[in-house]
Coordinates of C-alpha atoms in Angstrom, one line a residue:
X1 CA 28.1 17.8 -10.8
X2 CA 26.0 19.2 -8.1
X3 CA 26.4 22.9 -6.9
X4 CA 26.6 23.5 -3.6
X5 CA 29.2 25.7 -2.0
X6 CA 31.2 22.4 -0.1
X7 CA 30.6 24.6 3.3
X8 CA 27.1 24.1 4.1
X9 CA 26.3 21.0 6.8
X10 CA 23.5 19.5 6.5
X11 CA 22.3 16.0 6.8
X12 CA 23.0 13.2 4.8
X13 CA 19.2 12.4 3.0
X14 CA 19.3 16.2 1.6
X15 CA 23.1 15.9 0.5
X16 CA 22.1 12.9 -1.2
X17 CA 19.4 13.5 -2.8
X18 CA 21.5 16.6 -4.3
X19 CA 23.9 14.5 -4.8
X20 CA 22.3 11.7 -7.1
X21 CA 19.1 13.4 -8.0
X22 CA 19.5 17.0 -8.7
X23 CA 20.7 18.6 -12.2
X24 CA 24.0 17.1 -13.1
X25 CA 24.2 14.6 -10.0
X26 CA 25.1 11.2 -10.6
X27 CA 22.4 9.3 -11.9
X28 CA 21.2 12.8 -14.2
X29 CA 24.2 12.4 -16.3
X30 CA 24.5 11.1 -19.6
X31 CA 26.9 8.2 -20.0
X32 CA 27.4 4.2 -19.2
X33 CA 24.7 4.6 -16.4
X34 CA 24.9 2.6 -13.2
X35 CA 26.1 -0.2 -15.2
X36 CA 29.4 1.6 -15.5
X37 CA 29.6 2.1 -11.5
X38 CA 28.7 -1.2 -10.5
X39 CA 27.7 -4.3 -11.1
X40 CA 23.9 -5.7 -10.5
X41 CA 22.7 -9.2 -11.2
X42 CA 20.8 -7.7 -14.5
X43 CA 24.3 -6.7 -15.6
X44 CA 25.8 -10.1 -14.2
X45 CA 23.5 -12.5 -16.5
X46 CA 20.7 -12.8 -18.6
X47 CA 19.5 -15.6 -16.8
X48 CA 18.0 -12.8 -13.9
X49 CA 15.8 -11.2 -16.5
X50 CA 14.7 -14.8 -17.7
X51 CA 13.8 -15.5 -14.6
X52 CA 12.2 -12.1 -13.6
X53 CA 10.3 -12.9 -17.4
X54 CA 9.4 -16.3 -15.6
X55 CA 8.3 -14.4 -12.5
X56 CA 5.8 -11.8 -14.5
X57 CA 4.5 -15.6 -16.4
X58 CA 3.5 -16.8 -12.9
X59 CA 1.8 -13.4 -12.1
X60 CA -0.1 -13.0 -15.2
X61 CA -1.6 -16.8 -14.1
X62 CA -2.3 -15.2 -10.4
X63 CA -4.3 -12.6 -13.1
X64 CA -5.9 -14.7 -15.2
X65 CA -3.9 -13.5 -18.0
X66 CA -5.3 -10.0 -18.6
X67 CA -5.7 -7.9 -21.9
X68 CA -3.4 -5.6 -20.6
X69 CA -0.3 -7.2 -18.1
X70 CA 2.0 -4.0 -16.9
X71 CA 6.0 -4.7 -16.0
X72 CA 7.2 -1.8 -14.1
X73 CA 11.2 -1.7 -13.6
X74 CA 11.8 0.4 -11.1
X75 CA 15.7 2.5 -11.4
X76 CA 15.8 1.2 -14.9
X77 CA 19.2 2.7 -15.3
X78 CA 19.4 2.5 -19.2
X79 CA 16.6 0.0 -19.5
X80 CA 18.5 -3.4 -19.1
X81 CA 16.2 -5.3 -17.2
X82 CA 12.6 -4.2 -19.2
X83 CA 14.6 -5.2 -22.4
X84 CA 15.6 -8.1 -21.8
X85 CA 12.2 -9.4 -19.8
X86 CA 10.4 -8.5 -23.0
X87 CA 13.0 -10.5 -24.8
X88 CA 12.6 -13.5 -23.1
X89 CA 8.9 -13.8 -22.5
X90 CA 6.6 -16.0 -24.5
X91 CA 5.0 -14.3 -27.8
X92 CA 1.3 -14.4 -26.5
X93 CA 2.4 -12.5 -22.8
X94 CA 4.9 -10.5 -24.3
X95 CA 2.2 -8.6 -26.7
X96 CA 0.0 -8.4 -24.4
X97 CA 2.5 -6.7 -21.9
X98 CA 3.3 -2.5 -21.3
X99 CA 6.9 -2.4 -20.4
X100 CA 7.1 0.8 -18.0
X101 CA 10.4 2.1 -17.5
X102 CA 11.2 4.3 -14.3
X103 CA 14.0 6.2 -13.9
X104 CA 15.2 9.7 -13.4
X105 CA 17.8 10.2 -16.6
X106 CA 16.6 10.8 -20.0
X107 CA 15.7 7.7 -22.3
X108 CA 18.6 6.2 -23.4
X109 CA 18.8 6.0 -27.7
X110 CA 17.9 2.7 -29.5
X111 CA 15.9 1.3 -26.5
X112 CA 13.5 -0.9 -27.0
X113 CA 10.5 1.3 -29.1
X114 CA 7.7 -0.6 -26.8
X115 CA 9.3 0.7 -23.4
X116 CA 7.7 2.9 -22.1
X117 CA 10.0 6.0 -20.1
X118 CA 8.7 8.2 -17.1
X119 CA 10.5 9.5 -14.1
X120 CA 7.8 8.5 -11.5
X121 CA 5.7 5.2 -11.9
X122 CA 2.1 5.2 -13.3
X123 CA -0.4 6.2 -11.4
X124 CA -2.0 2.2 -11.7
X125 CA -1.3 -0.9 -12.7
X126 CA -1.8 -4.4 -13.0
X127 CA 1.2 -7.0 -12.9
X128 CA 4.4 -6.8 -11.7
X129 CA 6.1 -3.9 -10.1
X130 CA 10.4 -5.0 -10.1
X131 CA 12.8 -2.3 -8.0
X132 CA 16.1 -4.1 -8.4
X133 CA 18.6 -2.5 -5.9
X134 CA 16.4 0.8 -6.3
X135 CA 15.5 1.6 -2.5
X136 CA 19.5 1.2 -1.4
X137 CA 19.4 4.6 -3.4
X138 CA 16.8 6.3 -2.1
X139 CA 18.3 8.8 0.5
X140 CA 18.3 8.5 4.4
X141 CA 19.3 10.3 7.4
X142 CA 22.1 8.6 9.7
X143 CA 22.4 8.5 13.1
X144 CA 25.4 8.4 15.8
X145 CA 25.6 7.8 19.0
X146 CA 27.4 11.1 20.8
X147 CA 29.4 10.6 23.9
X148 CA 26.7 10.8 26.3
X149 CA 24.8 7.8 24.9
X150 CA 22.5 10.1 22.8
X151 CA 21.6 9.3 19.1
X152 CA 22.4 12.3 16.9
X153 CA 21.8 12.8 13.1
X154 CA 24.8 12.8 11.1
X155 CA 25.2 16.4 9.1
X156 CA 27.6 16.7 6.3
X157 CA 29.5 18.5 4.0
X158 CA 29.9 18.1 0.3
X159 CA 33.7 17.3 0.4
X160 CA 32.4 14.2 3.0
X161 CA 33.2 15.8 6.2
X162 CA 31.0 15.1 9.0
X163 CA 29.7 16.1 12.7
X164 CA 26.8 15.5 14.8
X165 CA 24.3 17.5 14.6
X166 CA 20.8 17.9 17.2
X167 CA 19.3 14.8 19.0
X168 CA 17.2 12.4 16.6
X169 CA 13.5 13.2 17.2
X170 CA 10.2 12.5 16.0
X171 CA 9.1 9.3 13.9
X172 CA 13.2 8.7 12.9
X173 CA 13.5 8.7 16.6
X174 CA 10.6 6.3 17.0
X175 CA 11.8 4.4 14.1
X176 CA 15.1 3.8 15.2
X177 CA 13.3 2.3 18.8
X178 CA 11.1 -0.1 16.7
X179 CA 13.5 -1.1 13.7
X180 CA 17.2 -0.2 15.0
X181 CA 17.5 0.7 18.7
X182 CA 21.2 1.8 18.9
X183 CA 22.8 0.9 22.6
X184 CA 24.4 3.7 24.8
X185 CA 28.1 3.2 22.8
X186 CA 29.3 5.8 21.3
X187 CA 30.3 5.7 17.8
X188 CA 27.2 3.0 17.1
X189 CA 25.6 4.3 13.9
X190 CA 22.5 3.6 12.2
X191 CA 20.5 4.5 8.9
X192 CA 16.7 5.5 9.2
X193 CA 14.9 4.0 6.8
X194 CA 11.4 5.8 7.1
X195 CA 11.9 7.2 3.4
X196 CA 12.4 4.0 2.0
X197 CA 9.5 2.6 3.9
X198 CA 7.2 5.5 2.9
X199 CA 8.9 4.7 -1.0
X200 CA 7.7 1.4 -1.1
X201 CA 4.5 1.5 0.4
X202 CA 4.0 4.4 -2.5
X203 CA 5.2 2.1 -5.2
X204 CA 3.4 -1.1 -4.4
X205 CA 0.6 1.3 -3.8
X206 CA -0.1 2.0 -7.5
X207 CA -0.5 -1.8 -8.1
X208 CA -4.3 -2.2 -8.8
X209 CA -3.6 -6.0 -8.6
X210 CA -0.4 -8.4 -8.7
X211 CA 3.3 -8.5 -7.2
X212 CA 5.5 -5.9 -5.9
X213 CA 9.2 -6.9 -5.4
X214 CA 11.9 -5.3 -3.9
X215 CA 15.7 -6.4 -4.8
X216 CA 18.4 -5.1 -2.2
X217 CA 21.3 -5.3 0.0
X218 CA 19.7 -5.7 2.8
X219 CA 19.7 -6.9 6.6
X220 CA 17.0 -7.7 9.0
X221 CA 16.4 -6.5 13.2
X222 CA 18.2 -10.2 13.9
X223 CA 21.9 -8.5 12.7
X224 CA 21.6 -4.9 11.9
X225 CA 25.4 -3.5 11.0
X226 CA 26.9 -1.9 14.1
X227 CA 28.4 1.1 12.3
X228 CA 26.0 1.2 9.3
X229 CA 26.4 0.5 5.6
X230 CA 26.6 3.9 4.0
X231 CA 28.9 3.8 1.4
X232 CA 30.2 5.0 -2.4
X233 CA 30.9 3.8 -5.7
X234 CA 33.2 4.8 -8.3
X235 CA 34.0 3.0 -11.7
X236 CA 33.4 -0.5 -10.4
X237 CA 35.4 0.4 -7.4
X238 CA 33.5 0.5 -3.4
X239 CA 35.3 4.8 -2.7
X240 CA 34.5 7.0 0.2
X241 CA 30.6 8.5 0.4
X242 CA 31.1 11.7 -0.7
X243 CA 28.2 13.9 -1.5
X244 CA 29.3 16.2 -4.2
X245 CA 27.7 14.0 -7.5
X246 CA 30.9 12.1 -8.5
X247 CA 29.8 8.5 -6.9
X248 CA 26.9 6.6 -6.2
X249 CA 26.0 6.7 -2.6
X250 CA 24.4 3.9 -1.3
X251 CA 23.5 2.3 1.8
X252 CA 22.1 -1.8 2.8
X253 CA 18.2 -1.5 3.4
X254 CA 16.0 -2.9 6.9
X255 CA 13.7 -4.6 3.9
X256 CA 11.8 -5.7 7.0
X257 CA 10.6 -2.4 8.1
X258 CA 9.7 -2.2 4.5
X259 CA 7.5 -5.0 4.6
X260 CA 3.7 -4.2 4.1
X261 CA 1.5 -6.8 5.4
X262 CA 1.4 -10.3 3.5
X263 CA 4.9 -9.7 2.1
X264 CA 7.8 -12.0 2.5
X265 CA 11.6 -12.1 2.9
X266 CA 13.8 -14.5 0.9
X267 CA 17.5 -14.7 0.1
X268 CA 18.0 -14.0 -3.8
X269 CA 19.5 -17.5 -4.1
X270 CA 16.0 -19.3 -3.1
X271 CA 13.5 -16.5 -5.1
X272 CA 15.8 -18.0 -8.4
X273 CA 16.0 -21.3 -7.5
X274 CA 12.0 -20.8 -7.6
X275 CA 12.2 -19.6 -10.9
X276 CA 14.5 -22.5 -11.9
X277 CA 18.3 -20.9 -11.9
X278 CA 20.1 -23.3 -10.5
X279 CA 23.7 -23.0 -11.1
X280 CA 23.9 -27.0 -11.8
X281 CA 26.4 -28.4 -14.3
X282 CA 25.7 -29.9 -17.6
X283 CA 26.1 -33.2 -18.1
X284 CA 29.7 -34.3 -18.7
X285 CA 28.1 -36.4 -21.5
X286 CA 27.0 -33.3 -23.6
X287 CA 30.6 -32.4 -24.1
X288 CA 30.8 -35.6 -26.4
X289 CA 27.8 -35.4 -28.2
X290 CA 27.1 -31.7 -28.1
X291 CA 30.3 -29.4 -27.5
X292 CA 29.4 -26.4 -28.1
X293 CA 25.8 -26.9 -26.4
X294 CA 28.0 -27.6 -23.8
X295 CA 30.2 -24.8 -23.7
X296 CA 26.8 -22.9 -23.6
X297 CA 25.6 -24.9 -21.0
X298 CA 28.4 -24.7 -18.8
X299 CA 28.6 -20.7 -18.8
X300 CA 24.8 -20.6 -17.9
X301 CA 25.9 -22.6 -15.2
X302 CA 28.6 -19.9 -13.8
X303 CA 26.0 -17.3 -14.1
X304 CA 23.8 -19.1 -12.1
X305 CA 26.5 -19.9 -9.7
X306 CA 27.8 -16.3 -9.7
X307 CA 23.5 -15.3 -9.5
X308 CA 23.1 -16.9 -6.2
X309 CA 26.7 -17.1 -4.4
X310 CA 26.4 -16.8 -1.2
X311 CA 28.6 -14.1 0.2
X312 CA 27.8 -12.2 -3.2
X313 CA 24.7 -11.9 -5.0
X314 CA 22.8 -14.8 -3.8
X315 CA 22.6 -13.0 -0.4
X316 CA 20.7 -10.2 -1.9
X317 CA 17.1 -10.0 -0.1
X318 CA 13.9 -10.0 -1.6
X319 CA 10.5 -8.4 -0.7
X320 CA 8.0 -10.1 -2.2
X321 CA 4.8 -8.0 -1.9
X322 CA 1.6 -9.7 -3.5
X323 CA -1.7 -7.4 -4.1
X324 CA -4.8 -8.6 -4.3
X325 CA -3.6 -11.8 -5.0
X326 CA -2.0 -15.0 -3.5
X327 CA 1.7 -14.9 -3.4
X328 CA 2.7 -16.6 -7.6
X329 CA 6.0 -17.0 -6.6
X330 CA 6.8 -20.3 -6.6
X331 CA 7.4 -22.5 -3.3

């Protein structure tokens, strides 16, 4: 648990990043990880790290298969998604590949011996750079419009109180104009995502060559939330945002305003239909010939479906960020 005294107001990216980042917040401690908080489509199936396996194939093509092909998995939580890309790749990419684990905890025991574990991403490389539903956690100021019509950062207290505090100013203000004007109503709220902007360009920045991609909640300038996202999570359960370490705090991301030139925007269900998870049924046939290839078949098949819902995961956005190369996701 964070330490702060509970009477201190300040605004929500600095009690946030106490509350998640600093020694004993919520993704410092020891435990299930994220994984025991809530569920992400590298928790929901194999199938996503096939196809994100698939995905780095494509790239190293884009490369002309290097001696060296990096996989960088941003927010790694306990190292799901690099284990299980390494897993599914072929033999020849997969020793040729650095698996580079990113995240803020300690290395979890009995992971994979050839991932490598660092709190901040390598300085360069060459490949593919993955940040599944990493910038939604990356801390932001919010905004409220006062009863005069003025937008105001939001301050807060660690037991989740809030109040408005001085008039948003600056690049947040001119950030807000470009990405989410608010209208004169008051109680209209809005997250400023310069941070994550700044985050991404920084990540995709230490690509030498390849694919940056981006995995999020998200929404675009066309249907921005009128009240915001901001949001907690507790033991699989959505609970109040509260800022004192015991929940993840979260928050959907503009990846738009993210979006570097030459990258894309995509809805999770067509960036896996790409990579050839489709959801479709197995033959009725196989359950004659083949049962229990079947049986297999048929549960591949409902994480698929589940992979790409729409009104669940499937809506998920993607940023698809290529770097010195032509976009290798496929059409």
């Amino acid at each position: 648990m964070t330490t702060g005294t509970g009477n201190e107001w300040r605004g929500w990216r600095a009690a946030a990043h106490e509350a998640l980042y600093a020694p004993g917040g919520f993704y410092r401690r020891a435990g299930a990880g994220p994984a025991g908080h809530f569920r992400t489509s590298v928790h929901a199936s194999a199938l996503f790290a096939g196809a994100v396996a698939r995905l780095l194939c494509h790239v190293d093509e884009a490369l002309g298969r290097p001696g060296t092909l990096d996989f960088v998995d941003m927010a790694a939580g306990r190292g799901e998604l690099a284990a299980g890309v390494l897993a599914a790749l072929p033999a020849e990419v997969a020793a040729r590949t650095r698996a580079r684990a990113v995240e803020v905890a300690g290395r979890p025991p009995g992971l994979d011996h050839r991932i490598e574990w660092s709190a901040e991403p390598p300085g360069e490389a060459t490949g593919l750079l993955f940040a599944n539903e990493w910038l939604d956690n990356v801390p932001v100021e919010v905004a409220e419009v006062d009863g005069t019509g003025t937008a105001r950062l939001v301050q807060v207290r660690r037991d989740g109180a809030e109040r408005l505090g001085e008039p948003v100013a600056g690049a947040e203000a001119r950030w807000l104009e470009r990405w989410w004007p608010l209208p004169g109503e008051p109680g209209l709220r809005a997250e400023i995502g310069l941070p994550r902007d700044e985050a991404w360009a920084s990540a995709a920045g230490t690509l030498r060559r390849g694919l940056a991609v981006a995995v999020d909640y998200a929404h675009t300038a066309d249907a921005r939330p009128p009240y915001g996202t901001l949001t907690g999570f507790r033991d699989g359960r959505e609970t109040a945002p509260v800022p004192d370490g015991s929940c993840d705090l979260t928050a959907h991301v503009a990846l738009d305003a993210c979006a570097l030139p030459g990258g894309r925007l995509l809805p999770q269900r067509e960036a896996l239909h790409a990579l050839g998870v489709t959801g479709a049924r197995p033959p009725l046939a196989l359950a004659s010939t083949d049962p229990a290839g079947y049986v297999r078949a048929l549960a591949g098949a409902g994480e698929a479906a589940e992979l790409t819902a729409q009104g669940g995961l499937g809506d998920f956005g993607w940023l698809v960020q290529p770097v010195g190369v032509a976009d290798p996701l496929p059409r």
